[in-house]
Tab-separated table of C-alpha atoms and ligand atoms in Angstrom:
chain	number	residue	atom	x	y	z
S	1	MET	CA	-62.120	20.925	-162.655
S	2	SER	CA	-63.844	21.300	-159.496
S	3	ASN	CA	-63.499	22.582	-156.051
S	4	ALA	CA	-65.478	24.586	-153.623
S	5	VAL	CA	-65.027	27.901	-155.076
S	6	ILE	CA	-65.657	26.740	-158.624
S	7	GLU	CA	-68.881	25.029	-157.439
S	8	CYS	CA	-69.936	28.174	-155.682
S	9	ILE	CA	-69.241	30.238	-158.930
S	10	LEU	CA	-71.171	27.652	-161.058
S	11	ASN	CA	-74.013	27.195	-158.541
S	12	ARG	CA	-75.057	31.078	-158.347
S	13	SER	CA	-78.088	32.534	-159.787
S	14	ALA	CA	-79.704	35.748	-159.795
S	15	ALA	CA	-82.475	35.584	-157.101
S	16	LYS	CA	-85.998	36.953	-157.418
S	17	TYR	CA	-87.454	35.590	-154.389
S	18	TYR	CA	-86.246	36.338	-150.868
S	19	ASP	CA	-87.756	35.637	-147.375
S	20	PRO	CA	-88.854	39.075	-146.330
S	21	ALA	CA	-88.607	37.910	-142.545
S	22	ALA	CA	-84.927	37.156	-142.897
S	23	THR	CA	-82.655	39.969	-142.072
S	24	LEU	CA	-78.668	40.451	-141.708
S	25	SER	CA	-76.787	42.030	-138.822
S	26	ASP	CA	-74.994	45.346	-139.391
S	27	ASP	CA	-71.963	43.161	-138.702
S	28	GLN	CA	-72.901	40.518	-141.449
S	29	ILE	CA	-73.363	43.466	-143.895
S	30	ARG	CA	-69.946	44.999	-142.837
S	31	GLU	CA	-68.277	41.622	-143.362
S	32	LEU	CA	-70.008	41.230	-146.888
S	33	VAL	CA	-68.638	44.848	-147.880
S	34	ARG	CA	-64.981	44.170	-146.155
S	35	ILE	CA	-64.714	40.798	-148.398
S	36	GLY	CA	-66.043	42.909	-151.360
S	37	THR	CA	-63.369	45.629	-150.761
S	38	SER	CA	-60.747	42.854	-151.282
S	39	ALA	CA	-61.363	43.061	-154.802
S	40	PRO	CA	-58.733	44.462	-157.300
S	41	THR	CA	-58.930	48.200	-158.492
S	42	SER	CA	-56.893	49.914	-161.004
S	43	PHE	CA	-53.756	51.554	-159.121
S	44	HIS	CA	-55.311	50.439	-155.977
S	45	LEU	CA	-57.793	53.408	-156.236
S	46	GLN	CA	-60.438	51.506	-154.355
S	47	ASN	CA	-62.819	54.151	-155.879
S	48	TRP	CA	-65.985	52.699	-154.356
S	49	ARG	CA	-68.497	53.333	-151.763
S	50	PHE	CA	-71.215	51.027	-150.668
S	51	ILE	CA	-74.639	52.209	-149.474
S	52	ALA	CA	-76.456	49.543	-147.407
S	53	VAL	CA	-80.409	49.839	-147.758
S	54	ARG	CA	-81.646	47.661	-145.091
S	55	THR	CA	-84.353	49.598	-142.959
S	56	SER	CA	-88.122	49.688	-144.094
S	57	GLU	CA	-87.611	53.226	-144.306
S	58	ALA	CA	-84.698	53.318	-146.603
S	59	LYS	CA	-86.195	50.482	-148.806
S	60	ALA	CA	-89.211	52.466	-149.275
S	61	ARG	CA	-87.406	55.522	-150.420
S	62	LEU	CA	-85.349	53.207	-152.941
S	63	SER	CA	-88.140	50.850	-154.155
S	64	PRO	CA	-90.083	53.403	-156.416
S	65	ILE	CA	-86.914	54.796	-158.091
S	66	ALA	CA	-85.825	51.060	-158.767
S	67	TRP	CA	-89.000	49.925	-160.875
S	68	ASN	CA	-90.406	48.613	-157.490
S	69	GLN	CA	-88.318	45.546	-157.891
S	70	PRO	CA	-89.492	43.007	-155.223
S	71	ALA	CA	-85.959	42.163	-154.066
S	72	ILE	CA	-85.492	45.525	-152.793
S	73	THR	CA	-88.413	45.309	-150.332
S	74	ASP	CA	-87.815	41.431	-149.569
S	75	ALA	CA	-84.234	40.873	-149.441
S	76	ALA	CA	-82.277	41.815	-145.985
S	77	VAL	CA	-80.127	44.312	-147.905
S	78	THR	CA	-79.834	46.089	-151.280
S	79	PHE	CA	-76.509	47.848	-151.754
S	80	ILE	CA	-76.186	50.808	-154.092
S	81	ILE	CA	-72.868	50.171	-155.445
S	82	CYS	CA	-71.207	53.328	-156.122
S	83	GLY	CA	-68.123	53.846	-158.417
S	84	GLN	CA	-66.059	57.175	-157.970
S	85	LEU	CA	-64.523	58.586	-161.128
S	86	ALA	CA	-61.112	57.840	-161.144
S	87	ASP	CA	-58.927	60.391	-159.825
S	88	SER	CA	-55.284	59.942	-159.656
S	89	SER	CA	-54.539	62.609	-156.885
S	90	VAL	CA	-55.883	60.177	-154.136
S	91	ILE	CA	-52.977	57.625	-155.263
S	92	PRO	CA	-50.586	58.842	-152.427
S	93	GLU	CA	-53.306	58.569	-149.677
S	94	ARG	CA	-54.308	54.985	-150.993
S	95	LEU	CA	-50.934	53.764	-151.140
S	96	ALA	CA	-49.772	55.256	-147.749
S	97	PRO	CA	-50.684	52.096	-145.903
S	98	LEU	CA	-48.442	49.907	-148.144
S	99	VAL	CA	-45.513	52.359	-147.716
S	100	GLU	CA	-46.238	52.340	-143.934
S	101	ALA	CA	-46.164	48.547	-143.841
S	102	GLY	CA	-42.721	48.430	-145.845
S	103	VAL	CA	-44.550	46.631	-148.894
S	104	MET	CA	-44.006	49.678	-151.232
S	105	PRO	CA	-41.002	51.841	-151.154
S	106	GLU	CA	-42.158	55.627	-150.925
S	107	THR	CA	-40.126	56.508	-154.058
S	108	MET	CA	-42.421	54.290	-155.963
S	109	VAL	CA	-45.698	56.154	-155.206
S	110	PRO	CA	-45.107	58.703	-158.090
S	111	GLU	CA	-44.401	55.747	-160.359
S	112	TRP	CA	-48.002	54.906	-159.885
S	113	GLU	CA	-49.562	58.557	-159.807
S	114	VAL	CA	-47.931	59.803	-162.790
S	115	PRO	CA	-49.025	57.270	-165.290
S	116	ALA	CA	-52.596	57.146	-163.643
S	117	ARG	CA	-52.750	60.917	-163.939
S	118	ASP	CA	-51.932	60.537	-167.848
S	119	LEU	CA	-54.322	57.850	-168.119
S	120	TYR	CA	-57.338	59.432	-166.624
S	121	MET	CA	-56.929	63.103	-166.046
S	122	GLU	CA	-57.981	64.355	-169.711
S	123	TYR	CA	-60.307	61.609	-170.252
S	124	PRO	CA	-63.692	61.811	-168.659
S	125	GLN	CA	-64.745	58.594	-170.456
S	126	ARG	CA	-62.069	56.521	-168.931
S	127	GLN	CA	-62.640	57.946	-165.424
S	128	ARG	CA	-66.220	56.965	-165.642
S	129	ASP	CA	-65.200	53.638	-167.020
S	130	GLU	CA	-62.835	52.910	-164.287
S	131	ALA	CA	-65.599	53.691	-161.753
S	132	VAL	CA	-67.980	51.161	-163.179
S	133	ARG	CA	-65.245	48.434	-163.441
S	134	THR	CA	-64.590	49.095	-159.781
S	135	GLY	CA	-68.173	48.972	-158.531
S	136	THR	CA	-68.525	45.804	-160.741
S	137	PHE	CA	-65.597	44.039	-159.504
S	138	GLY	CA	-66.663	44.916	-155.558
S	139	ALA	CA	-70.193	43.812	-156.334
S	140	ALA	CA	-68.971	40.443	-157.941
S	141	ALA	CA	-66.820	39.587	-155.078
S	142	MET	CA	-69.640	40.173	-152.643
S	143	ILE	CA	-72.095	38.009	-154.920
S	144	TYR	CA	-69.630	35.118	-154.646
S	145	ALA	CA	-69.272	35.556	-150.953
S	146	ALA	CA	-72.984	35.684	-150.485
S	147	ARG	CA	-73.387	32.461	-152.412
S	148	SER	CA	-70.710	30.793	-150.209
S	149	LEU	CA	-72.754	31.572	-147.210
S	150	GLY	CA	-75.768	30.343	-148.611
S	151	LEU	CA	-77.438	33.628	-149.419
S	152	GLY	CA	-78.941	34.940	-152.625
S	153	SER	CA	-78.026	37.963	-154.761
S	154	THR	CA	-79.475	40.055	-157.389
S	155	PRO	CA	-77.459	42.532	-159.245
S	156	MET	CA	-79.904	45.129	-160.617
S	157	ILE	CA	-79.685	47.741	-163.438
S	158	GLY	CA	-83.220	48.353	-163.232
S	159	PHE	CA	-83.334	51.778	-161.406
S	160	ASP	CA	-83.484	55.483	-162.137
S	161	ALA	CA	-79.747	56.425	-161.751
S	162	GLU	CA	-80.347	60.320	-161.509
S	163	ALA	CA	-83.071	59.649	-158.831
S	164	VAL	CA	-80.926	57.410	-156.844
S	165	HIS	CA	-78.062	59.797	-157.171
S	166	ARG	CA	-80.369	62.579	-155.750
S	167	GLU	CA	-82.356	60.704	-153.192
S	168	PHE	CA	-79.376	59.180	-151.501
S	169	GLY	CA	-76.885	62.110	-151.747
S	170	LEU	CA	-74.261	60.617	-154.024
S	171	ALA	CA	-71.334	63.049	-154.666
S	172	ASP	CA	-70.803	64.653	-158.159
S	173	ASP	CA	-67.995	62.140	-158.665
S	174	GLU	CA	-70.036	59.078	-157.652
S	175	VAL	CA	-71.757	56.787	-160.484
S	176	PRO	CA	-74.597	54.380	-158.988
S	177	VAL	CA	-73.038	51.320	-160.958
S	178	MET	CA	-75.652	48.894	-159.879
S	179	LEU	CA	-77.978	47.972	-157.038
S	180	LEU	CA	-77.085	44.444	-155.396
S	181	SER	CA	-79.632	42.661	-153.106
S	182	ILE	CA	-78.439	39.922	-150.989
S	183	GLY	CA	-80.371	37.963	-148.380
S	184	ALA	CA	-81.947	34.443	-147.533
S	185	GLU	CA	-83.874	33.383	-150.593
S	186	SER	CA	-87.363	31.832	-150.724
S	187	PRO	CA	-88.205	28.743	-152.681
S	188	GLY	CA	-88.982	28.964	-156.431
S	189	ASN	CA	-85.873	30.662	-157.645
S	190	TRP	CA	-84.382	29.674	-161.028
S	191	ALA	CA	-81.198	27.827	-161.155
S	192	GLN	CA	-78.463	29.261	-163.237
S	193	LYS	CA	-79.514	29.670	-166.773
S	194	PRO	CA	-77.693	28.064	-169.607
S	195	ARG	CA	-75.048	30.099	-170.916
S	196	ARG	CA	-73.991	30.855	-174.812
S	197	PRO	CA	-71.729	28.216	-176.316
S	198	LEU	CA	-68.207	28.562	-175.400
S	199	ASP	CA	-67.445	28.625	-179.320
S	200	GLU	CA	-69.328	31.777	-179.573
S	201	VAL	CA	-67.650	33.724	-176.840
S	202	LEU	CA	-64.126	32.271	-176.799
S	203	ASP	CA	-61.359	33.113	-179.314
S	204	LEU	CA	-58.310	30.839	-178.831
S	205	ILE	CA	-55.582	32.591	-180.853
Y	1	LIG	C1	-75.215	44.335	-164.754
Y	1	LIG	C2	-76.784	43.554	-164.295
Y	1	LIG	C3	-78.019	44.126	-164.238
Y	1	LIG	C4	-79.078	43.184	-163.885
Y	1	LIG	N1	-80.288	43.620	-163.819
Y	1	LIG	C5	-81.279	42.914	-163.113
Y	1	LIG	C6	-82.514	43.872	-162.843
Y	1	LIG	O1	-82.513	44.979	-162.796
Y	1	LIG	N2	-83.442	43.097	-162.330
Y	1	LIG	C7	-83.348	41.666	-162.244
Y	1	LIG	O2	-84.396	40.926	-161.810
Y	1	LIG	N3	-82.378	41.049	-162.464
Y	1	LIG	C8	-81.073	41.873	-163.090
Y	1	LIG	N4	-80.034	41.153	-163.475
Y	1	LIG	C9	-79.840	39.458	-163.376
Y	1	LIG	C10	-79.799	39.165	-164.721
Y	1	LIG	O3	-81.094	39.084	-165.454
Y	1	LIG	C11	-79.437	37.660	-164.581
Y	1	LIG	O4	-77.948	37.539	-164.171
Y	1	LIG	C12	-79.224	36.822	-166.063
Y	1	LIG	O5	-80.645	36.657	-166.286
Y	1	LIG	C13	-78.509	35.436	-165.858
Y	1	LIG	O6	-79.337	34.822	-164.884
Y	1	LIG	P1	-78.333	33.832	-163.863
Y	1	LIG	O7	-77.163	34.646	-163.347
Y	1	LIG	O8	-79.301	33.531	-162.662
Y	1	LIG	O9	-77.916	32.463	-164.479
Y	1	LIG	C14	-78.869	41.806	-163.731
Y	1	LIG	C15	-77.699	41.359	-163.850
Y	1	LIG	C16	-76.653	42.134	-164.305
Y	1	LIG	C17	-75.196	41.617	-164.420
């Protein structure tokens, strides 16, 4: 099995070294996030926000609360990928563009809102799980888009979540899901690491 998309997936690795002189324009950053937001989300909640840390001042604020990981200083941009606690009350607003475009009949909106309310409203853990799933899907799309553009990427959980929350003014319903550095790589990065054998991770039933 092989095509350009599969090659892109199979050739991606988590970058350690970035060219500190290489920048991305705000339009390139916007385009990466626009592609990221094409990822699927539960009930089309789109419960995410992306903070693009790209100036040396902003990087200097992030670096000490993210283990001083070199990618933050060296990569063109590090996104604080924020997931928002799942809240069914936003569904009418999120579905409105589909209704306006004639894709979804208006009568169907409660058919999405009511089960979402039942699923999440009384269940804080599910709200948070959904925030993390949403942020992760968005980040994954950006990682592969970056690779396809010849850029490196590094997802990072090595940061102080409470400090990032405070320093970057995340709202009460926002979870910093991960940091994601993206930029032109420097030589010396490892290739993708070998994975566990398929037999260990796949159950065919
Ligand atoms: C959720 C998550 C958190 C990670 N956190 C860090 C991190 O804080 N610092 C880092 O250098 N790499 C981090 N990584 C990169 C992983 O170490 C890397 O993806 C893994 O070793 C496999 O490497 P490969 O994808 O290049 O084959 C993280 C990856 C993921 C998915």
